[in-house]
Coordinates of C-alpha atoms in Angstrom, one line a residue:
Chain A
M88 CA -16.3 32.4 8.3
A89 CA -17.0 28.3 8.8
L90 CA -18.6 27.2 11.2
A91 CA -17.7 24.9 13.4
G92 CA -19.6 21.3 13.0
N93 CA -19.6 22.2 9.6
A94 CA -17.5 19.4 7.3
I95 CA -17.8 20.7 4.7
N96 CA -19.2 24.0 3.2
F97 CA -19.5 25.2 -0.9
S98 CA -19.5 29.2 -1.0
G99 CA -20.7 30.5 -4.9
V100 CA -19.2 27.3 -6.2
G101 CA -18.7 27.6 -10.2
Q102 CA -17.3 24.4 -12.8
T103 CA -16.7 25.0 -16.5
F104 CA -15.1 22.3 -19.1
L105 CA -13.2 22.5 -22.0
T106 CA -14.8 21.1 -24.7
G107 CA -14.1 20.4 -27.9
T108 CA -16.7 22.8 -29.3
G109 CA -16.5 25.1 -26.6
S110 CA -17.3 25.5 -23.4
L111 CA -20.1 23.3 -20.5
T112 CA -20.6 25.1 -17.4
A113 CA -21.8 22.0 -15.2
L114 CA -22.3 23.7 -11.9
D115 CA -23.3 27.8 -11.5
G116 CA -23.4 29.8 -8.2
V117 CA -24.0 27.0 -5.7
S118 CA -23.8 27.2 -1.8
V119 CA -24.5 24.7 0.6
T120 CA -23.4 24.0 3.8
I121 CA -23.0 20.4 5.2
A122 CA -23.1 19.9 8.9
Q123 CA -20.6 17.1 10.6
H124 CA -22.0 14.1 10.5
E125 CA -25.4 14.2 8.2
F126 CA -26.3 12.4 5.4
V127 CA -27.2 15.0 2.5
A128 CA -28.4 13.3 -0.6
V129 CA -27.7 15.1 -3.9
L130 CA -31.1 15.2 -6.2
G131 CA -31.0 15.3 -9.6
P132 CA -30.9 15.1 -13.4
S133 CA -28.5 13.4 -15.1
G134 CA -25.3 16.0 -16.3
C135 CA -26.4 18.1 -14.0
G136 CA -22.8 17.9 -12.4
K137 CA -23.8 16.3 -9.0
S138 CA -20.6 14.1 -9.6
T139 CA -19.3 17.2 -10.3
L140 CA -20.0 18.4 -7.0
L141 CA -18.0 15.1 -5.3
R142 CA -15.2 15.6 -6.6
L143 CA -14.8 19.3 -6.0
T144 CA -15.4 18.0 -2.5
A145 CA -13.0 14.9 -3.1
G146 CA -10.1 17.7 -4.0
L147 CA -9.5 15.6 -7.4
M148 CA -10.5 19.4 -9.4
K149 CA -10.4 22.2 -8.4
P150 CA -13.9 24.7 -8.8
S151 CA -13.6 27.5 -12.2
T152 CA -15.0 30.2 -9.3
G153 CA -15.8 30.5 -6.4
S154 CA -14.2 27.9 -3.3
V155 CA -14.9 24.0 -1.4
S156 CA -14.1 24.2 2.3
V157 CA -13.4 21.3 4.9
F158 CA -13.3 21.3 7.7
G159 CA -13.2 24.9 7.4
L160 CA -10.2 24.9 5.2
P161 CA -10.5 25.8 1.1
V162 CA -10.0 22.5 -0.8
T163 CA -6.3 22.5 -2.7
Q164 CA -5.5 18.9 -2.9
P165 CA -6.7 15.7 -3.3
R166 CA -7.9 14.8 0.3
D167 CA -6.8 11.2 1.8
D168 CA -9.9 11.8 4.5
V169 CA -12.4 11.6 2.2
G170 CA -14.0 7.8 1.1
I171 CA -15.6 7.4 -2.5
V172 CA -17.2 5.1 -3.2
F173 CA -18.5 4.9 -7.2
Q174 CA -21.1 3.8 -9.3
K175 CA -19.6 0.2 -10.1
P176 CA -17.9 -1.0 -7.1
T177 CA -14.3 -0.7 -9.9
L178 CA -12.4 -3.6 -6.9
L179 CA -9.3 -4.7 -8.5
P180 CA -10.1 -8.3 -10.3
W181 CA -7.4 -10.3 -9.2
A182 CA -7.3 -9.2 -5.8
N183 CA -9.7 -11.4 -3.6
V184 CA -11.6 -9.4 -1.3
E185 CA -10.0 -9.0 1.9
D186 CA -7.1 -7.4 -0.9
N187 CA -8.8 -5.2 -2.5
V188 CA -10.9 -3.6 0.7
V189 CA -7.0 -2.9 2.2
F190 CA -5.8 -1.3 -1.5
P191 CA -5.8 1.7 0.3
A192 CA -3.2 0.9 2.8
R193 CA -1.1 -1.4 0.2
H194 CA -1.6 1.8 -2.4
K195 CA -0.9 4.5 -0.2
L196 CA 2.0 3.4 1.8
G197 CA 3.2 0.1 0.0
R198 CA 2.6 -2.1 3.0
V199 CA -0.1 -3.5 4.5
T200 CA 0.2 -4.7 8.6
P201 CA -0.8 -7.5 10.9
E202 CA -3.2 -4.7 12.5
D203 CA -4.4 -2.9 9.2
R204 CA -5.5 -6.6 8.4
A205 CA -7.7 -6.5 11.2
Q206 CA -9.2 -3.8 10.9
A207 CA -10.2 -4.8 7.2
Q208 CA -11.6 -8.2 9.2
A209 CA -13.6 -6.4 11.3
I210 CA -15.0 -4.3 8.0
I211 CA -15.5 -7.0 6.2
E212 CA -18.2 -8.3 8.8
T213 CA -20.0 -4.8 9.6
V214 CA -20.6 -4.7 5.6
G215 CA -21.8 -8.6 5.6
L216 CA -19.2 -10.0 3.8
A217 CA -17.9 -12.4 6.9
G218 CA -16.5 -16.3 5.2
F219 CA -15.9 -14.3 1.6
E220 CA -12.7 -12.6 2.5
K221 CA -10.5 -14.9 -0.2
R222 CA -13.2 -14.5 -3.4
L223 CA -12.8 -13.3 -5.9
P224 CA -14.7 -9.9 -7.2
S225 CA -16.0 -12.2 -10.4
E226 CA -17.0 -14.8 -7.7
L227 CA -19.4 -12.5 -5.7
S228 CA -23.0 -10.7 -7.2
G229 CA -23.2 -7.2 -7.7
G230 CA -24.6 -5.8 -4.8
M231 CA -21.2 -8.1 -2.5
Q232 CA -19.6 -6.7 -5.2
Q233 CA -20.3 -3.0 -3.8
R234 CA -20.0 -4.3 0.1
V235 CA -16.4 -4.5 -0.8
G236 CA -16.2 -1.2 -2.6
I237 CA -18.6 0.4 0.2
A238 CA -15.2 -1.7 2.8
R239 CA -12.7 0.1 0.7
A240 CA -13.6 3.8 1.4
L241 CA -14.5 3.3 5.2
F242 CA -11.1 1.4 5.3
L243 CA -8.9 4.7 6.0
N244 CA -11.8 5.3 8.5
P245 CA -12.4 8.3 7.1
D246 CA -14.5 11.7 8.7
I247 CA -16.2 11.9 5.4
L248 CA -17.9 9.3 3.0
L249 CA -18.9 10.4 -0.4
M250 CA -20.4 8.0 -2.8
D251 CA -21.7 8.8 -6.6
E252 CA -25.2 7.0 -7.4
P253 CA -23.7 3.2 -5.3
F254 CA -26.5 1.7 -6.0
S255 CA -28.4 2.9 -9.0
A256 CA -26.7 -0.2 -11.5
L257 CA -28.1 -3.0 -8.5
D258 CA -30.9 -4.5 -8.8
A259 CA -34.6 -2.6 -6.7
L260 CA -34.9 -5.7 -4.2
T261 CA -30.9 -5.5 -3.8
R262 CA -30.3 -1.9 -3.5
D263 CA -33.8 -1.5 -0.8
M264 CA -31.7 -3.7 1.6
M265 CA -28.3 -2.3 0.3
G266 CA -30.2 1.8 1.4
F267 CA -30.9 0.2 4.4
E268 CA -26.8 -2.2 5.8
L269 CA -26.0 1.4 5.1
L270 CA -28.5 3.3 7.1
R271 CA -27.1 0.7 10.2
L272 CA -23.4 1.8 8.9
W273 CA -24.1 5.1 9.4
Q274 CA -25.6 5.0 12.6
A275 CA -22.8 2.4 14.5
S276 CA -20.4 5.1 12.8
P277 CA -22.1 9.1 11.6
K278 CA -19.8 9.9 8.8
T279 CA -20.7 12.8 7.5
V280 CA -22.4 11.6 3.7
L281 CA -22.3 13.3 0.6
F282 CA -25.2 10.6 -1.6
I283 CA -25.4 11.5 -5.4
T284 CA -28.4 10.0 -6.6
H285 CA -31.4 10.0 -9.5
S286 CA -33.8 7.7 -6.5
I287 CA -36.4 10.0 -5.2
P288 CA -36.9 7.6 -2.9
E289 CA -33.9 6.0 -2.4
A290 CA -32.5 10.0 -1.4
A291 CA -36.0 10.1 0.5
L292 CA -35.2 6.8 2.2
L293 CA -31.9 7.8 3.3
A294 CA -30.9 11.4 3.7
D295 CA -30.7 14.2 6.2
R296 CA -31.6 16.8 3.8
V297 CA -31.8 16.4 0.0
L298 CA -30.1 19.1 -2.0
V299 CA -32.2 19.1 -5.4
L300 CA -29.9 20.2 -8.9
S301 CA -31.4 22.2 -12.1
E302 CA -30.4 20.4 -15.4
R303 CA -27.3 22.0 -16.5
P304 CA -25.7 24.2 -15.7
G305 CA -26.2 22.9 -11.6
R306 CA -28.1 24.7 -9.6
V307 CA -29.2 24.3 -6.2
I308 CA -33.4 25.0 -6.6
A309 CA -33.9 23.7 -3.3
D310 CA -32.7 22.3 -0.2
L311 CA -34.7 20.3 1.3
P312 CA -35.1 18.5 5.0
V313 CA -36.6 15.3 5.3
P314 CA -39.9 15.4 7.7
T315 CA -39.7 11.7 9.0
S316 CA -37.5 10.9 12.2
R317 CA -35.2 8.4 12.5
P318 CA -35.1 5.1 12.5
R319 CA -36.3 4.7 9.4
D320 CA -37.6 0.8 7.6
E321 CA -39.6 -0.4 5.1
T322 CA -42.5 1.3 6.2
S323 CA -41.3 4.6 6.2
L324 CA -41.9 5.9 2.8
G325 CA -45.5 4.7 2.9
S326 CA -46.6 7.9 5.4
P327 CA -48.2 10.0 3.8
E328 CA -46.1 12.9 5.0
M329 CA -43.0 11.1 3.6
Q330 CA -45.1 10.4 0.3
D331 CA -46.2 14.4 0.4
Y332 CA -42.2 15.0 0.0
A333 CA -41.7 13.0 -2.6
A334 CA -44.6 14.0 -4.7
H335 CA -43.4 16.7 -4.2
L336 CA -39.4 16.2 -5.1
R337 CA -41.2 15.1 -8.3
S338 CA -42.5 17.7 -9.0
L339 CA -39.3 20.2 -8.5
L340 CA -38.0 17.9 -10.8
I341 CA -40.1 17.3 -13.7
R342 CA -40.6 21.5 -13.6
K343 CA -37.6 21.3 -14.2
E344 CA -37.6 18.9 -17.2
A345 CA -40.6 20.5 -18.9
A346 CA -38.8 24.0 -18.6
Chain B
M829 CA -28.7 -11.9 3.3
T830 CA -31.5 -12.2 -0.3
A831 CA -31.1 -14.3 -3.1
A832 CA -30.4 -11.8 -4.7
D833 CA -27.4 -10.6 -3.0
T834 CA -25.7 -14.4 -3.1
P835 CA -22.9 -15.5 -4.8
D836 CA -22.5 -16.3 -8.2
T837 CA -20.7 -19.5 -8.4
S838 CA -22.8 -20.9 -10.9
A839 CA -20.1 -20.0 -13.5
A840 CA -17.6 -21.6 -12.1
K841 CA -20.0 -24.9 -10.6
T842 CA -21.4 -25.2 -14.1
P843 CA -20.5 -29.4 -14.5
K844 CA -18.4 -29.9 -18.2
P845 CA -20.9 -32.7 -19.9
V846 CA -18.8 -36.3 -19.5
T847 CA -18.1 -38.6 -22.0
A848 CA -18.4 -41.8 -20.5
A849 CA -17.8 -45.4 -21.8
P850 CA -21.9 -46.6 -21.7
S851 CA -23.2 -43.1 -22.7
A852 CA -21.1 -43.2 -26.1
K853 CA -23.7 -45.2 -27.9
T854 CA -26.9 -43.2 -27.1
V855 CA -24.4 -40.0 -28.3
P856 CA -24.0 -39.3 -31.8
L857 CA -21.1 -39.5 -33.2
K858 CA -21.3 -35.6 -34.9
E859 CA -22.1 -34.5 -30.7
R860 CA -18.8 -37.1 -29.6
L861 CA -16.5 -35.3 -31.6
L862 CA -17.4 -31.8 -31.0
R863 CA -17.0 -32.6 -27.4
T864 CA -13.8 -33.6 -27.6
P865 CA -11.4 -30.3 -29.4
V866 CA -8.3 -32.2 -30.2
A867 CA -10.1 -35.2 -32.0
L868 CA -11.1 -32.9 -34.4
P869 CA -8.5 -30.6 -36.0
L870 CA -6.6 -34.2 -35.4
M871 CA -8.2 -36.3 -37.7
T872 CA -8.0 -33.0 -40.6
F873 CA -4.4 -33.2 -40.2
L874 CA -4.2 -36.9 -40.7
L875 CA -6.4 -37.0 -43.4
L876 CA -4.1 -34.1 -45.4
L877 CA -1.4 -36.2 -44.9
I878 CA -2.6 -39.1 -46.5
L879 CA -3.8 -36.8 -49.1
W880 CA -0.6 -36.2 -49.7
E881 CA 1.0 -39.2 -49.1
A882 CA -1.4 -41.0 -51.9
G883 CA -0.6 -37.8 -54.0
T884 CA 3.4 -37.7 -54.1
R885 CA 3.0 -41.3 -55.5
L886 CA 0.0 -41.7 -57.4
F887 CA 1.6 -38.7 -59.4
S888 CA 5.1 -39.2 -58.5
V889 CA 5.3 -35.6 -57.6
P890 CA 10.1 -35.2 -57.9
S891 CA 10.4 -34.8 -54.3
Y892 CA 12.1 -31.1 -55.2
I893 CA 8.3 -30.4 -56.3
L894 CA 7.2 -31.5 -53.1
P895 CA 8.3 -34.2 -50.9
S896 CA 5.9 -36.8 -49.3
P897 CA 5.7 -36.7 -45.8
S898 CA 8.0 -40.3 -46.2
R899 CA 10.6 -38.7 -47.7
I900 CA 10.8 -35.7 -45.7
L901 CA 10.5 -38.0 -42.7
L902 CA 13.3 -39.3 -44.1
G903 CA 14.8 -35.9 -44.3
F904 CA 15.3 -35.5 -40.5
E905 CA 17.2 -38.5 -40.5
A906 CA 20.2 -38.0 -42.9
V907 CA 21.1 -34.9 -40.3
P908 CA 22.8 -36.2 -36.8
P909 CA 20.7 -35.1 -33.8
G910 CA 23.7 -33.1 -32.7
R911 CA 23.2 -30.8 -35.7
W912 CA 20.1 -30.6 -35.2
V913 CA 20.2 -29.3 -31.7
E914 CA 23.0 -27.2 -32.6
H915 CA 20.4 -24.9 -35.1
I916 CA 17.1 -25.4 -33.1
W917 CA 19.0 -24.5 -30.4
A918 CA 21.2 -21.2 -32.5
T919 CA 16.9 -20.2 -33.8
L920 CA 15.4 -20.2 -30.7
R921 CA 18.2 -18.6 -28.5
V922 CA 17.5 -15.6 -31.1
A923 CA 14.1 -15.6 -30.8
L924 CA 13.9 -15.3 -26.8
L925 CA 16.7 -12.9 -27.1
G926 CA 15.0 -10.6 -29.4
Y927 CA 11.3 -11.5 -27.5
L928 CA 13.4 -10.6 -24.3
V929 CA 14.7 -7.3 -25.7
S930 CA 10.9 -6.1 -27.1
F931 CA 9.6 -6.6 -24.1
V932 CA 11.6 -4.8 -22.0
V933 CA 12.7 -1.8 -24.6
S934 CA 8.6 -2.0 -24.8
L935 CA 7.0 -1.7 -20.8
P936 CA 8.9 2.1 -20.9
I937 CA 7.6 3.2 -23.9
A938 CA 4.0 2.3 -23.3
V939 CA 3.8 3.2 -20.0
G940 CA 5.2 6.4 -21.8
L941 CA 2.2 6.8 -23.8
A942 CA -0.3 5.8 -21.6
K943 CA 0.6 8.4 -19.5
S944 CA 2.1 11.5 -21.2
R945 CA -0.1 12.7 -24.2
L946 CA 2.9 15.3 -24.9
L947 CA 5.1 12.2 -25.2
S948 CA 2.6 9.9 -27.0
G949 CA 2.2 12.7 -29.9
A950 CA 6.1 12.7 -30.8
L951 CA 6.7 9.4 -30.1
Y952 CA 4.1 7.4 -31.8
P953 CA 4.1 8.1 -35.2
L954 CA 7.7 7.6 -35.3
L955 CA 6.7 4.0 -34.0
V956 CA 4.7 3.4 -36.5
V957 CA 6.9 5.0 -38.8
I958 CA 10.1 2.1 -37.6
Q959 CA 7.0 -0.8 -38.1
S960 CA 6.3 0.3 -41.8
V961 CA 10.3 -0.6 -42.6
P962 CA 10.4 -4.0 -44.5
V963 CA 12.8 -4.9 -42.1
V964 CA 13.3 -8.1 -44.1
A965 CA 15.5 -4.9 -46.6
V966 CA 16.7 -3.4 -43.8
A967 CA 18.4 -7.0 -42.3
P968 CA 21.7 -7.0 -44.9
I969 CA 22.2 -3.4 -43.9
I970 CA 21.6 -3.8 -40.1
I971 CA 24.3 -7.2 -40.3
V972 CA 26.9 -4.9 -41.7
V973 CA 26.4 -2.5 -39.3
L974 CA 26.3 -4.2 -36.0
G975 CA 28.5 -7.5 -37.3
T976 CA 27.9 -11.4 -38.1
G977 CA 27.1 -12.4 -33.8
D978 CA 24.1 -12.0 -32.6
A979 CA 24.0 -8.7 -31.5
P980 CA 22.5 -8.0 -34.7
R981 CA 19.8 -11.6 -35.3
V982 CA 18.3 -10.0 -32.1
V983 CA 18.2 -6.6 -33.6
I984 CA 16.3 -7.7 -37.0
T985 CA 13.5 -10.0 -34.5
F986 CA 13.4 -6.9 -31.7
M987 CA 12.1 -4.9 -35.3
I988 CA 10.1 -7.8 -35.7
S989 CA 7.6 -8.5 -32.9
F990 CA 8.3 -5.2 -30.6
F991 CA 5.3 -3.5 -32.2
P992 CA 2.2 -5.1 -31.3
L993 CA 4.0 -5.3 -27.8
V994 CA 3.7 -1.7 -27.3
V995 CA 0.2 -1.0 -28.5
S996 CA -0.4 -3.5 -26.9
M997 CA 0.7 -2.4 -23.6
T998 CA -0.2 0.9 -23.9
T999 CA -3.7 0.1 -24.7
G1000 CA -3.9 -1.9 -21.7
L1001 CA -2.4 0.7 -19.5
A1002 CA -5.1 3.3 -20.9
A1003 CA -7.3 1.0 -20.3
T1004 CA -7.2 1.0 -16.6
P1005 CA -10.8 2.3 -15.0
P1006 CA -10.6 6.0 -14.3
E1007 CA -12.0 5.7 -11.5
L1008 CA -9.4 3.9 -9.9
I1009 CA -7.1 6.5 -11.0
E1010 CA -9.1 8.9 -9.0
L1011 CA -8.9 6.2 -6.1
S1012 CA -4.9 6.4 -6.7
R1013 CA -5.4 10.3 -7.0
S1014 CA -7.2 11.0 -4.0
L1015 CA -5.3 9.2 -1.3
R1016 CA -1.9 10.3 -3.2
A1017 CA 0.1 7.8 -4.0
P1018 CA 3.4 7.5 -5.7
S1019 CA 2.8 7.8 -9.6
L1020 CA 4.9 5.1 -9.0
R1021 CA 2.8 2.6 -7.6
E1022 CA -0.5 3.9 -10.3
I1023 CA 1.6 1.8 -12.6
T1024 CA 2.1 -0.9 -10.7
Q1025 CA -0.4 -1.4 -8.5
I1026 CA -2.9 -0.4 -11.1
R1027 CA -2.0 0.0 -14.2
L1028 CA -0.3 -2.3 -15.2
P1029 CA -2.2 -5.7 -13.6
Y1030 CA -5.1 -4.0 -15.3
A1031 CA -2.8 -4.4 -18.9
T1032 CA -2.8 -8.1 -18.0
P1033 CA -5.1 -9.8 -20.8
Y1034 CA -4.1 -6.8 -23.5
I1035 CA -0.7 -7.4 -22.6
F1036 CA -0.2 -11.3 -23.0
S1037 CA -2.7 -10.5 -26.6
G1038 CA 0.6 -9.0 -27.6
M1039 CA 3.0 -11.3 -26.0
K1040 CA 1.0 -14.3 -28.1
I1041 CA 1.4 -12.2 -31.5
S1042 CA 4.9 -11.8 -30.4
I1043 CA 6.1 -15.2 -29.5
T1044 CA 5.7 -15.7 -33.3
L1045 CA 7.3 -13.2 -35.3
A1046 CA 10.0 -13.8 -33.2
V1047 CA 10.4 -16.8 -35.0
I1048 CA 10.3 -15.1 -38.1
G1049 CA 11.8 -12.5 -37.2
A1050 CA 15.0 -15.2 -36.1
V1051 CA 14.8 -17.1 -39.5
V1052 CA 14.8 -13.8 -41.5
S1053 CA 18.2 -13.2 -39.3
E1054 CA 19.9 -16.4 -41.0
F1055 CA 18.3 -15.8 -44.1
V1056 CA 21.0 -12.9 -44.2
A1057 CA 23.8 -13.9 -43.2
A1058 CA 24.5 -17.2 -40.3
E1059 CA 26.7 -19.9 -40.1
K1060 CA 23.5 -21.9 -37.8
G1061 CA 19.9 -22.3 -37.1
I1062 CA 16.9 -23.4 -38.9
G1063 CA 16.9 -20.8 -41.4
Y1064 CA 20.9 -20.9 -42.2
F1065 CA 19.7 -25.1 -42.4
I1066 CA 16.6 -24.4 -44.3
Q1067 CA 18.4 -21.9 -46.9
F1068 CA 21.7 -24.5 -47.0
S1069 CA 18.9 -27.2 -47.5
T1070 CA 17.4 -25.5 -51.1
S1071 CA 20.8 -24.9 -52.7
M1072 CA 21.9 -27.8 -52.2
F1073 CA 18.4 -29.5 -53.8
K1074 CA 18.3 -30.9 -50.5
L1075 CA 14.1 -30.6 -50.8
P1076 CA 12.9 -33.2 -48.0
Q1077 CA 15.9 -32.0 -45.0
A1078 CA 15.3 -28.6 -45.7
W1079 CA 11.5 -29.0 -45.1
A1080 CA 11.8 -30.8 -42.0
G1081 CA 13.3 -28.0 -41.3
L1082 CA 10.2 -26.0 -41.8
V1083 CA 8.8 -28.6 -39.4
I1084 CA 10.6 -28.0 -37.0
L1085 CA 10.1 -24.4 -37.2
V1086 CA 6.4 -24.6 -36.9
A1087 CA 6.8 -27.2 -34.0
M1088 CA 8.5 -24.3 -32.3
S1089 CA 6.4 -21.9 -32.9
L1090 CA 3.7 -23.8 -31.3
L1091 CA 5.3 -25.1 -28.4
L1092 CA 6.2 -20.7 -27.5
F1093 CA 3.1 -20.2 -28.0
Q1094 CA 1.2 -22.4 -26.1
V1095 CA 4.4 -22.0 -23.5
V1096 CA 2.8 -17.7 -23.6
S1097 CA -0.3 -19.0 -22.9
Q1098 CA 0.0 -21.7 -20.2
T1099 CA 2.1 -19.2 -18.7
Q1100 CA -0.9 -16.2 -18.5
R1101 CA -3.2 -20.1 -18.0
I1102 CA -1.7 -20.6 -14.7
F1103 CA 0.2 -17.7 -13.2
F1104 CA -3.1 -15.0 -14.4
P1105 CA -6.0 -17.1 -14.9
W1106 CA -8.2 -14.2 -13.3
S1107 CA -6.9 -11.8 -16.5
L1108 CA -8.7 -14.7 -19.3
P1109 CA -11.6 -14.4 -20.6
K1110 CA -14.6 -15.5 -19.5
G1111 CA -15.4 -19.2 -19.5
Q1112 CA -11.8 -19.7 -20.6
K1113 CA -10.5 -20.6 -16.7

């Protein structure tokens, strides 16, 4: 039933976890379709199952109800055509930047070819880390570490990029800059992006579309296209339509929290 | 690139305070002592030795109660160097073999405990029971069962030194960030590679903590086994000398044991420092 050009499809997805004292419903009746090369931000309060959405797409867990399909095929096992960027960079502390970036190849296939090295070099340059190939993660700033995390996710050239609050651990200045860097990367090499965040400006600035999730159990309470055309820059958030849009998102989130 | 995005090399480049000769006069003595890490404990140690020597002479303490440091030095000379080497080698060999066995046995057990909750539930209580057995009491039984070669001694050493290794390895293997395990799963990598490329390297700092505790325990294990049954080794030598009332000699053996433990500990520490510098806590690089 998935249309051509659809990358990810959630159909009536619910997720219930068993806990020590009973069960916990993280997601309930989520039905969303994400087109290929679309940049979708998922906005919601903490603990609303945003990350679960991401793990379902990656095939790291199975939905309790409903189904998830990627490129028209149901997700039944972990898939290697998705790149994941985590909240923390979670790099290998003993490996330098280059080795961290080629790690998916070493880990998946057990070897690293010269072509892999060349590919890593190209990606390292793309994310702006040229000259830092031999540095250890501990020698890099938080922003640079997350660049390595993004480079690692891009290494296998995935069709889908899953980002779980990737910039939330960074300071405000670095965070804005990383957002624009991400847009630049995405425009140079279009991918379907599922971007989890709890920042309204970040969602509005980066995404084509913003999904607002309710508090647990997470349901999609709004699915709103971002009104401003691309390319966007620092001034995009200042326009009246974007101000209204951000205010609307905020009211949705606050109403939910008051309820 | 902005200031927020520049590499953090401040920790690596902070210059260490230099104790240069010209500044020596201006810096108070207390400060200078604190800056040279070896000086302070060495002075304490020398002071203790002097007090010890003076005390035993002043109160003419018989050497079978407490020999003075100078008498202990004579104790070293009472035994030919070749004999010392034989004793040292016997103890060192058993300690190292037992330590090696501990490591080789601990590793698969720790991997099993960390990976499988079933195995962990089945095995862990048993390991605690083994750890709770007073090895000194079991040692004679082990000697009877396994005979008088190196084997029973290695087993005793193993029993004393393996538990900290298992615990530290298991803790380390379980301390891997869950994100990396997810990354491994999403790459559909073989399970063995998840252990060798992610979990084991991540456990390195924990493994070294365990190894540092275990290496001194291994020396204790070797000595305990020699107390029970041996015809060579420092433990045997101390027991033999004591029974002959040659206390300065026994003390000399004790000094050698302490030196051996310290040396082995340093070997483990330096191995980590040289080959796994990233695994050291911040500020110790």
